[in-house]
């Protein structure tokens, strides 16, 4: 059975459960590299990676950059401001120009749903979606899965509820696909004005009250509430959002069991999540950040043609083709 | 001595006279002279007679498209009246109505006159201008319907800009009665549709694209129907796309309200699934809907709730569609695929017969918009379409006469081809020519 990921990572929806498991398993040996004094292996030496960020991002961009540098790739960061993009260049022209510079991979963050696929269909380089509009954010989904698996030892049968603005959340979509493909049950909770109208058709359980979601769930993935949702008329106020949907210690303490807390960041403390929950004993929010680097190393490694069984060996320097031309030769 | 054309031995389909049989059609000058079985012999005596062998082909009154965008003036690099009129002829249309969303907007008699002059120079399909409802399509004050009609406009519409003000729509319906023209409305409740890029449903939820709910169309459809009831004006609802709209139109017609409605070939053939993969050539407004909506629209064509089929031909430059889905413009071209799409999805699939299709593409558009044509009665304009109803062909946009290439049917095998299009007694298009 061919478990390779193909050319690109555009989302978790197109992946099989086996492919997702492969990425998570491949991430395990990479975790250890980040714990070393010298956090670097030569796995992707000679490969050129462009981090193309059309939207502001700190966490995801830095996480990708660390993953690339720890695998010894040459990286270039392109941000929307200060590039030809701000001069009105189209995405297709940006893509063609990058391709003409003979690069190996592009990590793209873009405000339009489908932008990563658009790019992937037009260039030969591997494309990794680092978040496209309100569509998917697959590496975030993967690091959430890895964090849950680390904590519970399994994903199958786990009950995970995504709380918040699912309508506008690419993290929610990647989580829904990733979790359901790995056998977890997915709950969704939020004001109906911030849930897709057709949410029931995505194979999830919808909770109107956060108390019911907490009672049901083994883990909550609490989404960031974009402040502009209030001015756009989706909710009346951040204050009321916190009072009705906020994940507070008081609500968690009423639950019959411990509930693990995830958040993709950046957090609005006191809005979707209270500080004592975010900093509390059941929060794995910083573990998510740590796992983000390992998962992205695994994705870069697998897309570059690295073989999963060699990931362990890759830690000590061998085992993977480092640049494009060698892919698939072995 | 005027030129004569004998269309010999074809299957003549003219629902306006309830004709569907093998016969000859004689055109003399710019009008129809006769339809019959034994006119060939007498016609042969005519000097300069051109005989077209139509055996095995359908001969029908010329198709009329009441909804297309020819982009001139303003976007001549995308389409011109000449290229659009040639594309129309290639698609079997002997006449088209040009929407007023030009730049500048067709909202006055001079602008209407310009379109008519360009169409005359093009000398292909006839082009009838549609004037704007409001000055600049801004939805504020009425444009000069009277002067536009005197200059040749056949209807008014604010086209892609829905008339948000119910008061303006009401006065437009009332004022249009003086001139006996339909008020064509693009039904879209703007606050519900704002920012939407496709149908709202499970596909939009998955793709992370903002959806336009069916209700955005239906709310305006029923508003317009109720205003037509109030005013007695003739409201024509453009490109209906949902089951709910069909039910509302049926409700209005049952009560004798002066409402007519059109559907586009893409809405009776494709669903929102065509958007999958962020295909910008499946992006239009109103958006492609669900299988259930398609079934309801097909049934409405059959039972007469939908009066006619119009293309909403909307050419765009190829690189305008070559971009992120949410940023790509709405619209697809349709003039050169309409007949084949309709034959493939409505006739070959057994929903309607060829005669009903001719009614929807020729007779009804003429009747609803009060245009010449739509009939092969003696004395009618010599506007005729000759087509094969079942020949299969593969859509290759590079062969289109339109400057547009933005079609979702690329590479699809369709049934039915236009063989000849005759406009005013002159062959405006010949297949393969």
XYZ file of C-alpha atoms in Angstrom:
763
model
C 0.000 0.000 0.000
C 1.367 3.366 -1.009
C 1.174 5.729 1.899
C 3.040 8.604 0.345
C 1.395 11.984 0.777
C 1.665 12.957 -2.867
C 3.074 16.294 -3.970
C 1.330 18.637 -1.572
C -0.328 18.938 1.800
C -3.418 21.042 1.127
C -5.757 19.792 3.814
C -6.694 16.827 5.953
C -9.944 16.175 4.074
C -8.171 14.519 1.122
C -5.980 12.331 3.383
C -6.788 8.848 4.613
C -6.552 7.807 8.251
C -3.431 5.823 7.352
C -1.757 8.859 5.839
C -2.548 10.938 8.916
C -1.208 8.201 11.187
C 1.946 8.105 9.073
C 2.552 11.815 9.636
C 1.918 11.523 13.374
C 4.193 8.481 13.666
C 6.884 10.216 11.636
C 6.661 13.225 13.963
C 7.610 11.104 17.004
C 11.336 10.762 16.254
C 11.510 14.428 15.257
C 10.308 15.537 18.675
C 13.608 14.463 20.170
C 15.704 16.626 17.842
C 14.219 19.765 19.348
C 15.286 18.585 22.791
C 18.966 18.415 21.837
C 21.588 21.029 22.505
C 22.356 21.185 18.776
C 18.902 21.089 17.236
C 19.877 20.331 13.686
C 20.048 17.369 11.319
C 21.141 17.470 7.660
C 18.036 15.788 6.278
C 16.920 18.587 3.926
C 20.361 20.052 3.218
C 20.343 21.691 -0.197
C 16.561 22.050 -0.357
C 15.133 25.552 -0.820
C 11.884 26.412 0.921
C 9.918 29.625 0.577
C 7.579 30.648 3.362
C 4.995 32.730 1.533
C 2.824 34.518 4.064
C 0.090 36.717 2.640
C -1.458 37.048 6.089
C 0.225 38.049 9.295
C 1.305 35.095 11.384
C 3.833 34.704 14.140
C 3.320 31.262 15.586
C 2.814 29.277 12.389
C 5.532 31.060 10.444
C 8.103 30.715 13.204
C 7.151 27.072 13.745
C 7.625 26.273 10.047
C 10.893 28.185 10.000
C 12.256 26.243 12.966
C 11.137 22.971 11.385
C 12.891 23.862 8.126
C 16.085 25.089 9.796
C 16.326 22.071 12.083
C 16.224 19.940 8.932
C 18.983 22.133 7.403
C 16.894 23.521 4.539
C 17.621 26.947 3.056
C 14.617 29.147 3.766
C 13.345 32.463 2.515
C 10.464 34.313 4.108
C 8.198 36.389 1.905
C 5.573 38.517 3.600
C 2.760 40.252 1.751
C 3.911 43.710 2.771
C 7.263 44.657 1.310
C 6.921 42.251 -1.611
C 5.604 42.660 -5.141
C 2.318 41.322 -3.782
C 1.664 44.691 -2.216
C 2.262 46.189 -5.651
C -0.707 44.291 -7.053
C 0.997 41.176 -8.386
C -1.417 38.297 -8.824
C -0.986 35.014 -7.022
C -0.355 33.204 -10.287
C 2.467 35.601 -11.184
C 3.974 35.282 -7.728
C 3.886 31.520 -8.147
C 5.514 31.564 -11.572
C 8.286 33.852 -10.374
C 9.056 31.638 -7.413
C 9.073 28.590 -9.638
C 11.502 30.296 -12.007
C 13.960 30.570 -9.104
C 14.007 26.758 -8.896
C 12.739 26.240 -5.405
C 11.718 22.924 -3.857
C 8.861 23.745 -1.522
C 6.437 26.534 -0.744
C 4.677 27.002 2.560
C 1.728 29.301 1.911
C -0.576 31.223 4.221
C -3.283 33.138 2.371
C -6.565 34.856 3.162
C -8.491 33.169 0.348
C -9.918 29.667 0.660
C -8.397 27.470 -2.030
C -5.255 29.611 -2.470
C -2.918 26.720 -1.562
C -4.574 24.420 -4.082
C -4.493 27.181 -6.683
C -0.739 27.464 -6.193
C -0.197 23.696 -6.074
C -1.912 23.221 -9.435
C 0.374 25.774 -11.064
C 3.855 24.957 -9.795
C 5.872 21.767 -9.626
C 7.267 22.444 -6.165
C 5.676 20.837 -3.137
C 3.079 23.105 -1.562
C 2.193 23.040 2.119
C -0.942 24.838 3.191
C -0.243 26.922 6.293
C -3.834 28.161 6.383
C -6.060 29.215 3.460
C -8.946 31.526 4.232
C -11.646 29.713 6.150
C -10.848 26.377 4.498
C -8.100 24.334 6.175
C -4.991 24.603 8.320
C -3.762 21.024 8.101
C -0.543 21.271 10.136
C -2.539 22.843 12.984
C -4.983 19.947 12.776
C -2.088 17.483 12.842
C -0.412 19.067 15.847
C -3.747 19.021 17.674
C -4.078 15.309 16.880
C -0.521 14.616 18.034
C -1.107 16.482 21.287
C -4.336 14.562 21.937
C -2.658 11.261 21.112
C 0.279 12.072 23.409
C -2.104 12.719 26.268
C -4.720 9.980 25.819
C -2.526 7.385 24.112
C -5.087 7.012 21.347
C -7.508 8.963 19.171
C -10.012 6.253 18.376
C -13.193 6.721 20.417
C -12.055 10.028 21.899
C -14.689 12.751 22.266
C -13.382 16.143 21.216
C -15.512 19.271 21.084
C -14.527 22.304 19.030
C -15.855 25.430 20.710
C -16.372 28.787 19.045
C -16.450 30.427 15.625
C -16.509 27.304 13.452
C -17.987 29.237 10.506
C -14.809 31.229 9.934
C -12.304 28.699 11.265
C -9.860 26.753 9.109
C -8.582 25.111 12.300
C -12.073 23.720 12.935
C -12.324 22.191 9.479
C -8.927 20.507 9.669
C -9.799 19.208 13.134
C -13.144 17.829 12.001
C -11.538 15.869 9.141
C -8.488 14.741 11.105
C -10.406 13.613 14.166
C -13.179 11.785 12.307
C -10.671 9.987 10.067
C -8.786 8.834 13.171
C -11.940 7.441 14.741
C -12.643 10.212 17.246
C -16.106 11.650 17.835
C -16.371 15.350 17.080
C -18.626 17.803 18.861
C -19.194 21.400 17.797
C -20.347 24.136 20.141
C -20.923 27.806 19.522
C -23.601 30.352 18.758
C -25.557 29.117 15.711
C -24.733 32.387 13.984
C -21.076 31.268 13.981
C -21.668 27.673 12.841
C -22.039 26.703 9.173
C -25.714 26.221 8.371
C -24.994 22.747 6.991
C -22.858 21.683 9.968
C -25.036 18.622 10.665
C -24.034 17.173 7.303
C -20.367 17.062 8.314
C -20.839 14.136 10.687
C -20.512 16.041 13.966
C -22.671 16.468 17.080
C -23.803 20.032 17.703
C -24.127 21.443 21.219
C -25.974 24.699 21.761
C -24.770 25.050 25.350
C -21.123 24.917 26.321
C -22.068 23.228 29.613
C -23.448 20.247 27.684
C -20.340 20.159 25.494
C -18.070 20.096 28.538
C -20.089 17.296 30.110
C -19.787 15.244 26.913
C -16.179 15.873 25.924
C -12.813 14.360 26.832
C -11.138 17.416 25.354
C -12.114 20.905 24.198
C -10.403 22.665 21.334
C -11.252 26.295 22.031
C -11.144 28.551 18.961
C -10.034 32.133 18.919
C -12.943 34.544 18.542
C -12.014 37.114 15.922
C -12.899 40.476 17.367
C -14.361 41.679 14.075
C -17.214 39.126 14.329
C -18.932 41.475 16.734
C -18.873 44.478 14.407
C -20.074 42.228 11.554
C -23.166 41.450 13.592
C -22.653 37.749 14.303
C -22.717 38.180 18.082
C -23.875 41.046 20.276
C -20.767 41.525 22.414
C -17.562 39.862 23.562
C -18.790 40.179 27.132
C -21.925 38.179 26.431
C -19.924 35.665 24.385
C -17.739 35.056 27.424
C -20.734 34.703 29.708
C -22.536 32.213 27.454
C -19.736 30.349 25.656
C -16.552 31.173 27.565
C -14.577 28.193 28.871
C -14.207 29.021 32.555
C -12.842 27.115 35.519
C -16.253 27.203 37.109
C -17.813 25.418 34.139
C -14.999 22.873 33.942
C -15.252 22.092 37.645
C -18.895 21.155 37.225
C -17.959 18.512 34.650
C -18.073 14.882 35.794
C -14.493 14.287 34.605
C -11.321 16.102 33.684
C -11.423 17.846 30.315
C -8.223 18.515 28.388
C -7.955 22.064 26.984
C -6.447 22.912 23.614
C -6.318 26.309 21.904
C -4.679 27.068 18.537
C -3.734 30.590 19.642
C -3.419 33.432 19.805
C -5.782 33.540 22.778
C -8.224 36.265 23.766
C -7.982 35.735 27.494
C -11.297 36.505 29.137
C -13.258 36.070 25.921
C -13.314 32.478 24.651
C -11.090 31.170 27.431
C -10.423 32.362 30.964
C -6.831 32.805 32.090
C -7.042 30.293 34.888
C -8.133 27.657 32.357
C -5.473 28.573 29.814
C -2.780 28.434 32.486
C -4.434 25.613 34.436
C -3.448 21.991 35.003
C -5.490 20.559 32.108
C -4.202 22.971 29.493
C -1.874 21.514 26.849
C -1.686 24.737 24.872
C 2.108 24.994 25.045
C 2.512 21.272 24.249
C 0.622 22.036 21.045
C 3.217 24.645 20.153
C 6.082 22.227 20.827
C 4.399 19.496 18.785
C 3.832 21.969 15.959
C 7.532 21.982 15.114
C 7.762 18.151 15.109
C 4.661 17.722 12.966
C 5.918 20.271 10.440
C 9.313 18.547 10.329
C 7.481 15.282 9.596
C 5.429 16.872 6.801
C 8.500 18.517 5.222
C 10.404 15.243 5.482
C 7.639 13.094 3.955
C 6.845 15.521 1.119
C 10.521 15.789 0.220
C 10.446 12.072 -0.441
C 11.729 10.829 2.890
C 10.711 7.305 3.759
C 8.875 6.904 7.038
C 10.942 3.956 8.238
C 14.058 6.066 7.782
C 12.832 8.943 9.914
C 14.560 7.463 12.940
C 17.800 7.222 11.000
C 17.274 10.717 9.662
C 17.841 11.977 13.153
C 21.469 11.015 12.842
C 21.872 12.436 9.418
C 21.186 9.838 6.733
C 18.165 8.301 5.184
C 16.590 10.960 3.041
C 17.137 12.562 -0.256
C 17.861 16.172 0.464
C 16.861 17.810 -2.747
C 14.258 17.453 -5.354
C 16.055 15.585 -8.117
C 16.658 12.539 -5.975
C 13.074 12.035 -4.991
C 11.814 8.551 -5.614
C 15.119 7.256 -6.920
C 15.653 4.678 -4.230
C -35.185 41.086 -56.894
C -34.784 39.991 -53.342
C -32.808 36.908 -52.449
C -34.633 33.698 -51.609
C -33.616 30.715 -49.503
C -35.273 27.308 -49.610
C -34.715 25.149 -46.544
C -35.502 21.785 -48.002
C -36.668 18.593 -46.361
C -36.005 19.385 -42.719
C -38.095 18.601 -39.663
C -39.866 21.924 -39.224
C -40.558 22.620 -35.555
C -42.624 25.754 -34.983
C -44.622 25.641 -31.763
C -46.208 29.027 -32.593
C -48.178 27.203 -35.325
C -48.091 23.790 -33.639
C -46.018 22.464 -36.533
C -43.675 19.505 -36.083
C -43.307 17.664 -39.394
C -41.007 17.281 -42.370
C -41.536 20.234 -44.711
C -39.811 22.934 -46.712
C -39.448 26.542 -45.623
C -39.179 29.321 -48.185
C -37.705 32.653 -47.210
C -38.070 35.554 -49.605
C -36.132 38.685 -48.824
C -36.236 39.301 -45.099
C -39.477 37.472 -44.357
C -40.872 33.968 -44.270
C -42.842 33.261 -47.443
C -44.168 29.774 -46.840
C -43.904 26.514 -44.939
C -45.197 23.436 -46.726
C -44.686 20.098 -48.417
C -44.950 21.082 -52.053
C -43.315 24.451 -52.318
C -39.946 23.255 -53.624
C -41.056 22.979 -57.257
C -42.562 26.443 -57.469
C -39.632 27.899 -55.564
C -37.095 26.494 -58.016
C -38.338 28.980 -60.583
C -37.131 31.873 -58.432
C -34.060 33.656 -59.617
C -31.086 33.549 -57.242
C -32.618 30.859 -55.061
C -30.267 29.288 -52.536
C -31.308 25.814 -51.507
C -30.091 24.412 -48.189
C -30.468 20.682 -47.724
C -31.999 20.218 -44.295
C -32.752 16.502 -44.423
C -32.201 15.013 -40.983
C -32.039 18.468 -39.405
C -34.441 20.519 -37.351
C -35.609 23.836 -38.843
C -37.036 26.204 -36.252
C -37.753 29.881 -35.735
C -34.496 31.568 -34.690
C -33.507 31.429 -31.049
C -33.754 34.606 -28.996
C -31.645 35.207 -25.895
C -33.213 37.804 -23.618
C -30.229 37.965 -21.251
C -26.638 38.428 -22.328
C -23.700 40.697 -21.633
C -21.835 42.024 -24.651
C -19.437 44.245 -22.635
C -19.399 47.108 -25.157
C -18.979 49.941 -24.403
C -16.370 49.647 -21.672
C -14.746 46.221 -21.826
C -14.095 45.708 -25.524
C -11.079 43.477 -24.761
C -13.502 40.971 -23.204
C -16.314 41.079 -25.791
C -17.666 43.490 -28.345
C -21.123 43.791 -29.786
C -19.675 42.371 -33.014
C -17.955 39.359 -31.401
C -20.978 38.744 -29.187
C -23.382 38.947 -32.118
C -21.213 36.474 -34.081
C -21.084 34.142 -31.073
C -24.853 34.417 -30.836
C -25.278 33.453 -34.493
C -22.884 30.534 -34.006
C -25.068 29.379 -31.139
C -28.226 29.542 -33.249
C -29.456 32.842 -31.835
C -30.906 35.225 -34.380
C -31.457 37.900 -31.743
C -30.102 38.721 -28.303
C -30.939 41.303 -25.672
C -27.916 43.129 -24.283
C -27.919 43.922 -20.577
C -27.139 47.526 -19.605
C -24.198 46.924 -17.232
C -21.806 48.519 -19.678
C -19.377 51.323 -18.917
C -20.913 53.846 -19.146
C -24.197 52.263 -18.118
C -26.855 52.009 -20.833
C -29.261 54.314 -19.047
C -30.140 56.880 -21.735
C -31.270 57.121 -25.345
C -27.811 57.912 -26.713
C -26.332 54.796 -25.146
C -29.183 52.693 -26.524
C -28.623 54.201 -29.955
C -24.915 53.357 -29.811
C -25.647 49.666 -29.248
C -28.087 49.576 -32.126
C -25.566 51.246 -34.433
C -22.784 48.806 -33.453
C -25.148 45.877 -33.950
C -26.051 47.095 -37.418
C -22.360 47.314 -38.323
C -21.745 43.825 -36.908
C -24.393 42.405 -39.237
C -24.696 39.087 -37.387
C -27.450 38.323 -34.864
C -29.879 41.132 -34.082
C -29.113 42.964 -30.836
C -31.861 44.572 -28.760
C -30.667 46.839 -25.956
C -32.088 46.593 -22.439
C -31.989 49.935 -20.641
C -31.181 50.429 -16.981
C -33.993 50.801 -14.459
C -32.134 53.453 -12.501
C -29.678 56.137 -13.500
C -26.196 54.611 -13.412
C -27.712 51.376 -12.056
C -27.379 53.095 -8.712
C -30.816 52.113 -7.494
C -31.834 55.680 -6.716
C -33.836 57.381 -9.456
C -35.587 56.062 -12.562
C -33.809 56.241 -15.904
C -35.697 57.681 -18.887
C -37.649 54.605 -19.999
C -39.618 56.512 -22.630
C -36.625 57.894 -24.491
C -34.772 54.590 -24.264
C -37.749 52.696 -25.678
C -38.076 55.242 -28.476
C -34.393 54.650 -29.265
C -34.912 50.882 -29.398
C -34.722 49.473 -25.878
C -37.018 46.491 -25.367
C -36.977 46.158 -21.572
C -35.414 47.662 -18.471
C -33.214 46.002 -15.874
C -30.597 46.969 -13.333
C -29.085 43.591 -14.130
C -26.417 42.390 -11.702
C -27.304 45.217 -9.324
C -30.498 44.023 -7.695
C -33.065 46.728 -7.105
C -32.728 46.890 -3.334
C -35.374 49.556 -2.853
C -38.880 48.108 -2.950
C -40.189 51.599 -3.631
C -37.993 51.998 -6.723
C -39.084 48.570 -7.978
C -42.681 49.504 -7.475
C -42.403 52.767 -9.402
C -40.428 51.045 -12.173
C -43.199 48.459 -12.609
C -45.816 51.202 -12.681
C -43.906 53.518 -14.999
C -42.991 50.699 -17.421
C -46.692 50.038 -18.073
C -46.900 53.154 -20.265
C -44.370 51.622 -22.639
C -45.501 48.008 -22.401
C -42.043 46.705 -21.492
C -41.044 44.096 -18.928
C -39.000 45.049 -15.879
C -36.349 42.341 -15.567
C -34.933 41.844 -12.079
C -31.885 40.042 -10.789
C -33.383 38.723 -7.551
C -30.867 39.012 -4.756
C -31.397 40.347 -1.259
C -28.088 42.189 -0.917
C -27.544 41.907 2.837
C -28.013 38.134 2.774
C -25.914 37.617 -0.316
C -23.082 39.960 0.672
C -19.647 38.434 0.184
C -21.077 35.116 -0.956
C -19.135 33.149 -3.544
C -21.243 30.000 -4.042
C -24.406 28.269 -2.887
C -24.707 28.024 0.882
C -24.718 24.390 1.874
C -22.470 21.513 2.755
C -20.044 22.196 -0.113
C -19.542 25.822 0.930
C -19.098 24.651 4.528
C -16.404 22.201 3.447
C -14.585 24.525 1.064
C -14.656 27.401 3.520
C -16.369 29.709 1.042
C -19.055 32.153 2.081
C -22.380 30.900 0.835
C -25.377 32.642 -0.682
C -28.543 31.075 0.726
C -31.465 30.255 -1.581
C -33.524 32.702 0.437
C -31.496 35.638 -0.910
C -33.119 34.941 -4.273
C -36.508 33.821 -3.011
C -37.126 36.844 -0.780
C -36.662 39.177 -3.747
C -38.626 36.908 -6.089
C -41.690 37.052 -3.862
C -41.228 40.787 -3.273
C -41.238 41.351 -7.022
C -44.241 39.085 -7.546
C -46.185 40.940 -4.856
C -45.232 44.302 -6.346
C -46.377 43.089 -9.771
C -49.696 42.177 -8.147
C -49.941 45.610 -6.585
C -48.993 47.537 -9.732
C -50.199 45.359 -12.601
C -46.725 45.789 -14.107
C -44.899 42.984 -15.880
C -42.021 41.645 -13.820
C -39.581 39.276 -15.477
C -37.457 37.301 -13.031
C -33.986 36.628 -14.383
C -31.989 33.380 -14.019
C -34.049 31.586 -11.371
C -31.960 29.019 -9.507
C -33.907 27.476 -6.618
C -36.844 25.187 -5.943
C -38.314 27.839 -3.670
C -38.312 30.421 -6.471
C -40.142 27.991 -8.735
C -42.801 27.473 -6.080
C -43.218 31.229 -5.613
C -43.555 31.840 -9.370
C -46.124 29.051 -9.565
C -48.000 30.734 -6.726
C -47.949 34.041 -8.591
C -49.039 32.595 -11.919
C -51.902 30.703 -10.317
C -53.202 34.066 -9.143
C -52.900 35.667 -12.557
C -50.047 37.961 -11.561
C -48.050 39.317 -14.500
C -44.819 37.466 -13.757
C -42.556 35.680 -16.215
C -39.329 33.869 -15.452
C -36.213 32.562 -17.094
C -33.678 29.866 -16.274
C -30.128 29.494 -17.576
C -28.722 26.339 -19.172
C -26.130 25.986 -16.395
C -28.783 25.966 -13.681
C -30.632 23.049 -15.294
C -27.440 21.044 -15.875
C -24.861 21.628 -13.134
C -24.814 21.619 -9.334
C -22.650 23.220 -6.678
C -20.391 20.158 -6.933
C -18.893 21.778 -10.053
C -17.222 24.312 -7.727
C -15.184 21.513 -6.114
C -11.486 22.245 -6.490
C -12.266 25.988 -6.487
C -13.208 25.988 -10.175
C -13.757 29.661 -10.987
C -15.500 28.713 -14.243
C -18.286 27.339 -12.061
C -18.664 30.674 -10.284
C -21.668 32.729 -11.259
C -24.453 34.702 -9.638
C -26.877 33.234 -8.773
C -24.645 30.296 -7.933
C -25.018 26.688 -9.013
C -27.331 25.038 -6.493
C -28.212 21.478 -5.478
C -29.460 18.392 -7.306
C -32.901 19.065 -5.853
C -32.945 22.600 -7.242
C -31.863 21.356 -10.673
C -34.694 18.813 -10.669
C -37.223 21.496 -9.661
C -36.028 23.853 -12.425
C -36.161 21.105 -15.055
C -39.701 20.275 -14.001
C -40.618 23.982 -14.073
C -39.377 24.237 -17.666
C -41.552 21.248 -18.516
C -44.719 22.464 -16.804
C -44.400 26.082 -17.971
C -43.707 27.736 -14.610
C -40.440 28.844 -16.181
C -41.333 30.648 -19.406
C -38.047 30.663 -21.221
C -34.361 29.823 -21.235
C -31.763 32.620 -21.411
C -27.977 32.344 -21.321
C -26.722 35.123 -19.010
C -23.698 35.005 -21.322
C -20.993 36.777 -19.296
C -17.544 36.834 -20.854
C -14.490 37.577 -18.736
C -10.861 37.902 -19.663
C -9.098 34.592 -18.962
C -6.786 35.988 -16.313
C -9.712 37.515 -14.425
C -10.864 33.947 -13.737
C -7.292 32.738 -13.121
C -7.242 33.690 -9.470
C -8.427 32.948 -5.945
C -12.050 31.791 -6.009
C -13.460 34.496 -3.746
C -11.821 37.210 -5.876
C -12.774 35.834 -9.304
C -15.656 37.573 -11.103
C -19.061 35.926 -11.475
C -20.310 34.616 -14.781
C -19.742 32.219 -17.642
C -20.235 32.409 -21.378
C -23.221 30.586 -22.764
C -24.233 31.623 -26.283
C -22.335 28.847 -28.064
C -23.216 26.018 -25.678
C -26.832 26.847 -24.747
C -28.560 24.745 -27.403
C -26.390 21.691 -26.795
C -26.630 21.931 -23.010
C -30.416 22.183 -23.264
C -30.626 19.306 -25.736
C -28.332 17.166 -23.552
C -29.922 17.800 -20.165
C -33.551 18.467 -21.088
C -34.302 16.698 -24.372
C -31.953 13.694 -24.482
C -32.840 12.992 -20.854
C -36.535 12.879 -21.802
C -37.783 15.843 -19.749
C -39.072 17.875 -22.712
C -39.305 17.341 -26.466
C -37.608 19.373 -29.173
C -40.775 21.370 -29.781
C -40.932 22.503 -26.149
C -37.268 23.470 -26.307
C -37.911 25.618 -29.385
C -40.809 27.201 -27.493
C -38.453 28.050 -24.585
C -35.620 29.345 -26.777
C -37.569 31.136 -29.498
C -41.353 31.574 -29.245
C -41.560 32.434 -25.549
C -38.688 34.949 -25.547
C -40.325 36.754 -28.501
C -43.722 36.738 -26.794
C -42.519 37.758 -23.316
C -40.275 40.583 -24.556
C -42.622 41.589 -27.426
C -39.943 41.027 -30.057
C -40.329 40.205 -33.749
C -39.609 36.563 -34.590
C -40.258 33.391 -32.673
C -42.433 32.071 -35.500
C -42.255 30.801 -39.090
C -45.652 32.246 -39.968
C -45.858 33.865 -43.372
C -44.631 37.446 -43.008
C -42.510 36.772 -39.916
C -38.874 37.882 -40.033
C -36.737 35.394 -41.952
C -34.931 34.402 -38.730
C -34.333 30.674 -38.735
C -32.130 28.208 -36.886
C -31.167 24.881 -38.431
C -29.680 22.305 -36.062
C -29.026 18.649 -35.564
C -30.590 17.495 -32.309
C -28.248 14.646 -31.476
C -24.828 15.057 -33.067
C -22.200 14.739 -30.341
C -19.293 17.147 -30.012
C -16.663 18.000 -27.440
C -16.586 21.556 -26.123
C -13.344 23.314 -27.040
C -13.452 26.980 -26.012
C -10.637 27.830 -28.435
C -13.195 27.415 -31.235
C -15.699 29.896 -29.814
C -16.563 33.095 -31.703
C -16.984 34.803 -28.357
C -13.840 36.375 -26.963
C -14.676 34.656 -23.683
C -13.315 31.215 -22.782
C -14.861 30.988 -19.331
C -17.094 27.937 -19.540
C -17.578 25.019 -17.150
C -18.317 22.709 -20.099
C -14.754 22.507 -21.452
C -14.022 18.944 -22.541
C -17.597 17.793 -22.005
C -19.378 15.852 -24.740
C -22.668 17.535 -25.620
C -25.445 16.620 -28.031
C -26.795 18.855 -30.745
C -25.134 21.357 -33.049
C -26.191 24.450 -34.910
C -25.808 23.973 -38.672
C -27.070 27.306 -40.016
C -28.381 30.513 -38.557
C -30.341 32.785 -40.857
C -30.984 36.368 -39.791
C -33.326 38.505 -41.891
C -32.950 36.182 -44.852
C -29.144 36.220 -44.744
C -27.039 33.250 -43.623
C -25.251 34.659 -40.569
C -23.593 31.420 -39.539
C -22.808 28.128 -41.244
C -21.308 25.239 -39.277
C -17.690 24.640 -40.248
C -17.445 27.963 -42.045
